[in-house]
PDB file of C-alpha atoms in Angstrom:
ATOM      1  CA  MET A 435     -68.519 123.193 493.748  1.00 72.00           C
ATOM      2  CA  LYS A 436     -72.108 121.841 494.034  1.00 89.00           C
ATOM      3  CA  ILE A 437     -74.745 124.253 494.811  1.00 91.00           C
ATOM      4  CA  GLN A 438     -76.736 123.395 497.870  1.00 94.00           C
ATOM      5  CA  TYR A 439     -80.612 123.868 498.574  1.00 94.00           C
ATOM      6  CA  HIS A 440     -82.109 124.426 501.831  1.00 95.00           C
ATOM      7  CA  ILE A 441     -85.574 124.900 502.622  1.00 94.00           C
ATOM      8  CA  LEU A 442     -86.215 126.893 505.749  1.00 95.00           C
ATOM      9  CA  ASN A 443     -89.285 127.824 507.918  1.00 94.00           C
ATOM     10  CA  GLU A 444     -89.659 131.623 508.429  1.00 93.00           C
ATOM     11  CA  GLU A 445     -87.673 131.797 511.752  1.00 95.00           C
ATOM     12  CA  ASP A 446     -84.760 129.823 510.481  1.00 96.00           C
ATOM     13  CA  TYR A 447     -84.885 131.592 507.093  1.00 96.00           C
ATOM     14  CA  ARG A 448     -84.619 135.157 508.763  1.00 95.00           C
ATOM     15  CA  ARG A 449     -82.154 134.198 511.243  1.00 97.00           C
ATOM     16  CA  LYS A 450     -79.923 132.637 508.561  1.00 97.00           C
ATOM     17  CA  LEU A 451     -80.211 135.602 506.209  1.00 96.00           C
ATOM     18  CA  GLY A 452     -78.984 137.802 509.252  1.00 94.00           C
ATOM     19  CA  LEU A 453     -76.072 135.638 509.884  1.00 95.00           C
ATOM     20  CA  CYS A 454     -74.924 135.586 506.292  1.00 95.00           C
ATOM     21  CA  ILE A 455     -74.741 139.303 505.708  1.00 92.00           C
ATOM     22  CA  VAL A 456     -71.342 140.808 506.361  1.00 87.00           C
ATOM     23  CA  GLU A 457     -71.877 144.321 507.975  1.00 86.00           C
ATOM     24  CA  ASN A 458     -69.401 147.055 507.279  1.00 86.00           C
ATOM     25  CA  ASN A 459     -69.186 149.976 509.427  1.00 88.00           C
ATOM     26  CA  PRO A 460     -67.342 152.602 507.403  1.00 90.00           C
ATOM     27  CA  VAL A 461     -66.053 155.520 509.802  1.00 92.00           C
ATOM     28  CA  ASN A 462     -65.633 158.122 507.466  1.00 94.00           C
ATOM     29  CA  GLU A 463     -66.976 159.601 504.049  1.00 94.00           C
ATOM     30  CA  ILE A 464     -63.983 158.134 502.148  1.00 96.00           C
ATOM     31  CA  GLU A 465     -64.540 154.653 503.464  1.00 93.00           C
ATOM     32  CA  ARG A 466     -68.221 154.869 502.515  1.00 91.00           C
ATOM     33  CA  GLU A 467     -67.683 155.871 498.958  1.00 92.00           C
ATOM     34  CA  LEU A 468     -65.248 153.043 498.494  1.00 92.00           C
ATOM     35  CA  ILE A 469     -68.053 150.656 499.845  1.00 90.00           C
ATOM     36  CA  ARG A 470     -70.457 152.217 497.429  1.00 90.00           C
ATOM     37  CA  ILE A 471     -68.096 151.902 494.615  1.00 92.00           C
ATOM     38  CA  ARG A 472     -67.761 148.306 495.473  1.00 91.00           C
ATOM     39  CA  ILE A 473     -71.631 147.675 495.959  1.00 91.00           C
ATOM     40  CA  PHE A 474     -72.181 149.236 492.616  1.00 92.00           C
ATOM     41  CA  GLU A 475     -69.629 146.974 490.709  1.00 94.00           C
ATOM     42  CA  VAL A 476     -71.350 144.004 492.244  1.00 94.00           C
ATOM     43  CA  ARG A 477     -74.607 145.120 491.125  1.00 95.00           C
ATOM     44  CA  SER A 478     -73.410 145.956 487.579  1.00 96.00           C
ATOM     45  CA  VAL A 479     -71.752 142.088 487.444  1.00 97.00           C
ATOM     46  CA  ILE A 480     -75.063 140.618 488.508  1.00 97.00           C
ATOM     47  CA  GLU A 481     -77.175 142.945 486.305  1.00 97.00           C
ATOM     48  CA  ASN A 482     -74.885 142.443 483.039  1.00 98.00           C
ATOM     49  CA  PHE A 483     -74.820 138.378 483.337  1.00 98.00           C
ATOM     50  CA  LEU A 484     -79.015 138.497 483.865  1.00 98.00           C
ATOM     51  CA  ALA A 485     -79.260 140.950 481.276  1.00 98.00           C
ATOM     52  CA  ASN A 486     -77.526 138.671 478.645  1.00 98.00           C
ATOM     53  CA  LYS A 487     -80.715 136.279 479.159  1.00 97.00           C
ATOM     54  CA  TRP A 488     -83.498 138.388 480.114  1.00 98.00           C
ATOM     55  CA  VAL A 489     -84.938 141.778 479.832  1.00 96.00           C
ATOM     56  CA  LYS A 490     -84.204 144.422 482.691  1.00 96.00           C
ATOM     57  CA  ASN A 491     -87.156 145.710 484.326  1.00 92.00           C
ATOM     58  CA  GLU A 492     -89.441 143.564 482.452  1.00 92.00           C
ATOM     59  CA  ASP A 493     -88.250 140.141 483.713  1.00 95.00           C
ATOM     60  CA  PHE A 494     -85.955 141.211 486.766  1.00 95.00           C
ATOM     61  CA  GLU A 495     -84.515 144.155 488.561  1.00 96.00           C
ATOM     62  CA  VAL A 496     -81.405 144.528 490.906  1.00 96.00           C
ATOM     63  CA  GLY A 497     -81.867 146.669 493.741  1.00 91.00           C
ATOM     64  CA  TRP A 498     -80.070 150.090 493.456  1.00 78.00           C
ATOM     65  CA  ASP A 499     -79.925 151.661 496.761  1.00 74.00           C
ATOM     66  CA  TYR A 500     -76.415 152.392 498.199  1.00 69.00           C
ATOM     67  CA  THR A 501     -77.190 153.505 501.963  1.00 71.00           C
ATOM     68  CA  ASP A 502     -76.660 149.828 503.353  1.00 77.00           C
ATOM     69  CA  TYR A 503     -72.829 149.090 503.495  1.00 85.00           C
ATOM     70  CA  SER A 504     -73.213 145.462 503.755  1.00 89.00           C
ATOM     71  CA  PHE A 505     -72.153 142.709 501.623  1.00 90.00           C
ATOM     72  CA  TYR A 506     -75.704 142.316 500.716  1.00 91.00           C
ATOM     73  CA  ARG A 507     -77.811 142.798 497.455  1.00 92.00           C
ATOM     74  CA  TYR A 508     -81.290 142.047 496.183  1.00 94.00           C
ATOM     75  CA  GLY A 509     -83.635 141.842 493.322  1.00 95.00           C
ATOM     76  CA  GLY A 510     -86.783 140.775 491.980  1.00 95.00           C
ATOM     77  CA  ILE A 511     -88.027 138.642 489.406  1.00 95.00           C
ATOM     78  CA  TYR A 512     -91.132 139.606 487.390  1.00 94.00           C
ATOM     79  CA  SER A 513     -91.782 137.296 484.403  1.00 93.00           C
ATOM     80  CA  GLU A 514     -92.626 133.314 484.095  1.00 90.00           C
ATOM     81  CA  LYS A 515     -89.570 132.872 481.533  1.00 92.00           C
ATOM     82  CA  ILE A 516     -87.038 133.806 484.478  1.00 93.00           C
ATOM     83  CA  PHE A 517     -88.829 132.218 487.150  1.00 89.00           C
ATOM     84  CA  CYS A 518     -86.335 129.097 486.800  1.00 88.00           C
ATOM     85  CA  THR A 519     -83.201 127.393 487.978  1.00 90.00           C
ATOM     86  CA  ASP A 520     -81.481 128.914 485.130  1.00 94.00           C
ATOM     87  CA  TYR A 521     -81.756 132.344 487.181  1.00 96.00           C
ATOM     88  CA  VAL A 522     -80.102 130.747 490.292  1.00 95.00           C
ATOM     89  CA  GLN A 523     -77.345 129.491 488.394  1.00 96.00           C
ATOM     90  CA  THR A 524     -76.759 132.781 486.455  1.00 97.00           C
ATOM     91  CA  ILE A 525     -76.631 134.558 489.863  1.00 97.00           C
ATOM     92  CA  ILE A 526     -74.263 131.931 491.118  1.00 97.00           C
ATOM     93  CA  ALA A 527     -72.111 132.503 488.056  1.00 97.00           C
ATOM     94  CA  ALA A 528     -71.957 136.169 488.532  1.00 97.00           C
ATOM     95  CA  LEU A 529     -70.930 135.978 491.917  1.00 96.00           C
ATOM     96  CA  ASP A 530     -68.405 133.453 490.964  1.00 95.00           C
ATOM     97  CA  LYS A 531     -66.711 136.043 488.756  1.00 95.00           C
ATOM     98  CA  ILE A 532     -66.477 138.383 491.625  1.00 94.00           C
ATOM     99  CA  PRO A 533     -63.195 138.007 493.722  1.00 90.00           C
ATOM    100  CA  ASP A 534     -65.214 137.984 497.345  1.00 90.00           C
ATOM    101  CA  GLY A 535     -68.222 136.621 495.621  1.00 90.00           C
ATOM    102  CA  ASN A 536     -68.636 134.110 498.450  1.00 91.00           C
ATOM    103  CA  ASP A 537     -68.889 136.676 501.100  1.00 92.00           C
ATOM    104  CA  TRP A 538     -71.993 138.357 499.227  1.00 95.00           C
ATOM    105  CA  VAL A 539     -75.762 137.308 499.850  1.00 96.00           C
ATOM    106  CA  TYR A 540     -77.977 138.127 496.817  1.00 97.00           C
ATOM    107  CA  HIS A 541     -81.638 138.045 498.013  1.00 96.00           C
ATOM    108  CA  THR A 542     -84.667 137.527 495.465  1.00 97.00           C
ATOM    109  CA  VAL A 543     -88.350 138.231 495.679  1.00 94.00           C
ATOM    110  CA  CYS A 544     -90.453 136.401 493.019  1.00 93.00           C
ATOM    111  CA  GLU A 545     -93.536 138.484 492.031  1.00 90.00           C
ATOM    112  CA  ILE A 546     -94.812 137.585 488.521  1.00 90.00           C
ATOM    113  CA  VAL A 547     -96.686 139.989 486.704  1.00 89.00           C
ATOM    114  CA  VAL A 548     -99.944 138.640 486.024  1.00 89.00           C
ATOM    115  CA  ASN A 549    -102.063 141.469 485.035  1.00 87.00           C
ATOM    116  CA  PRO A 550     -99.830 144.141 483.554  1.00 85.00           C
ATOM    117  CA  ASN A 551    -103.027 146.375 483.568  1.00 86.00           C
ATOM    118  CA  GLY A 552    -103.632 146.109 487.209  1.00 85.00           C
ATOM    119  CA  THR A 553    -103.957 149.635 489.262  1.00 85.00           C
ATOM    120  CA  THR A 554    -102.101 148.232 492.202  1.00 83.00           C
ATOM    121  CA  ILE A 555     -99.176 145.969 492.830  1.00 76.00           C
ATOM    122  CA  ALA A 556    -101.613 143.407 494.477  1.00 80.00           C
ATOM    123  CA  GLU A 557    -103.785 143.636 491.411  1.00 86.00           C
ATOM    124  CA  SER A 558    -100.672 143.209 488.907  1.00 87.00           C
ATOM    125  CA  THR A 559     -98.548 140.902 490.663  1.00 87.00           C
ATOM    126  CA  GLU A 560     -98.619 137.231 492.174  1.00 88.00           C
ATOM    127  CA  TYR A 561     -95.979 136.547 494.974  1.00 86.00           C
ATOM    128  CA  ARG A 562     -94.288 133.287 494.462  1.00 89.00           C
ATOM    129  CA  GLY A 563     -91.750 133.189 497.378  1.00 90.00           C
ATOM    130  CA  GLU A 564     -88.314 134.200 498.168  1.00 94.00           C
ATOM    131  CA  PHE A 565     -84.852 133.139 498.623  1.00 96.00           C
ATOM    132  CA  PHE A 566     -81.245 134.194 498.839  1.00 97.00           C
ATOM    133  CA  ILE A 567     -77.748 132.818 497.791  1.00 97.00           C
ATOM    134  CA  HIS A 568     -74.872 133.086 499.754  1.00 97.00           C
ATOM    135  CA  ASN A 569     -71.555 130.839 499.216  1.00 95.00           C
ATOM    136  CA  ARG A 570     -73.169 128.785 496.571  1.00 93.00           C
ATOM    137  CA  SER A 571     -76.015 127.984 498.835  1.00 96.00           C
ATOM    138  CA  VAL A 572     -79.732 128.615 497.860  1.00 96.00           C
ATOM    139  CA  ASN A 573     -81.905 129.167 501.009  1.00 96.00           C
ATOM    140  CA  ILE A 574     -85.657 129.176 500.155  1.00 94.00           C
ATOM    141  CA  LEU A 575     -88.469 130.530 502.638  1.00 94.00           C
ATOM    142  CA  LYS A 576     -90.710 127.590 502.961  1.00 92.00           C
ATOM    143  CA  ASP A 577     -93.896 128.682 501.527  1.00 77.00           C
ATOM    144  CA  GLU A 578     -96.034 128.089 498.207  1.00 59.00           C
ATOM    145  CA  MET A 579     -92.680 128.237 496.065  1.00 58.00           C
ATOM    146  CA  SER A 580     -90.736 125.581 498.059  1.00 55.00           C
ATOM    147  CA  LYS A 581     -93.603 123.293 497.978  1.00 55.00           C
ATOM    148  CA  SER A 582     -92.959 122.395 494.109  1.00 53.00           C
ATOM    149  CA  ILE A 583     -89.392 121.830 495.018  1.00 52.00           C
ATOM    150  CA  GLU A 584     -89.961 119.344 498.128  1.00 51.00           C
TER     151      GLU A 584
END
């Protein structure tokens, strides 16, 4: 199936992101633990796919909190070498390996490290935009990053 790209304004982007996230409402600790295990499995698949091409914590990070019980994961990219279409294709390939991968949303913020010696995040990184992937669809927030795509 072909990958689709959509560039959305802020309002449409946030609305679509909210609509794509499948919420789970566990009623007891057993259900919560089963969902946490599933989230860990999905996170591990994505992280392993990325780590086959790039360096964890230097080029990318996959979010690690497990208090949200939705089919939503997130991550960041931090280097120029991962700031490319291969990253998107790698995430989609990882989601394709997951039985319910089309139900998951993977949200990425691009914060490229431009000054590793900076004392604050603002001094160290340059925001390049954000996007989320759901069901082989890449939804890009219309901002500086999307200008190079249009």
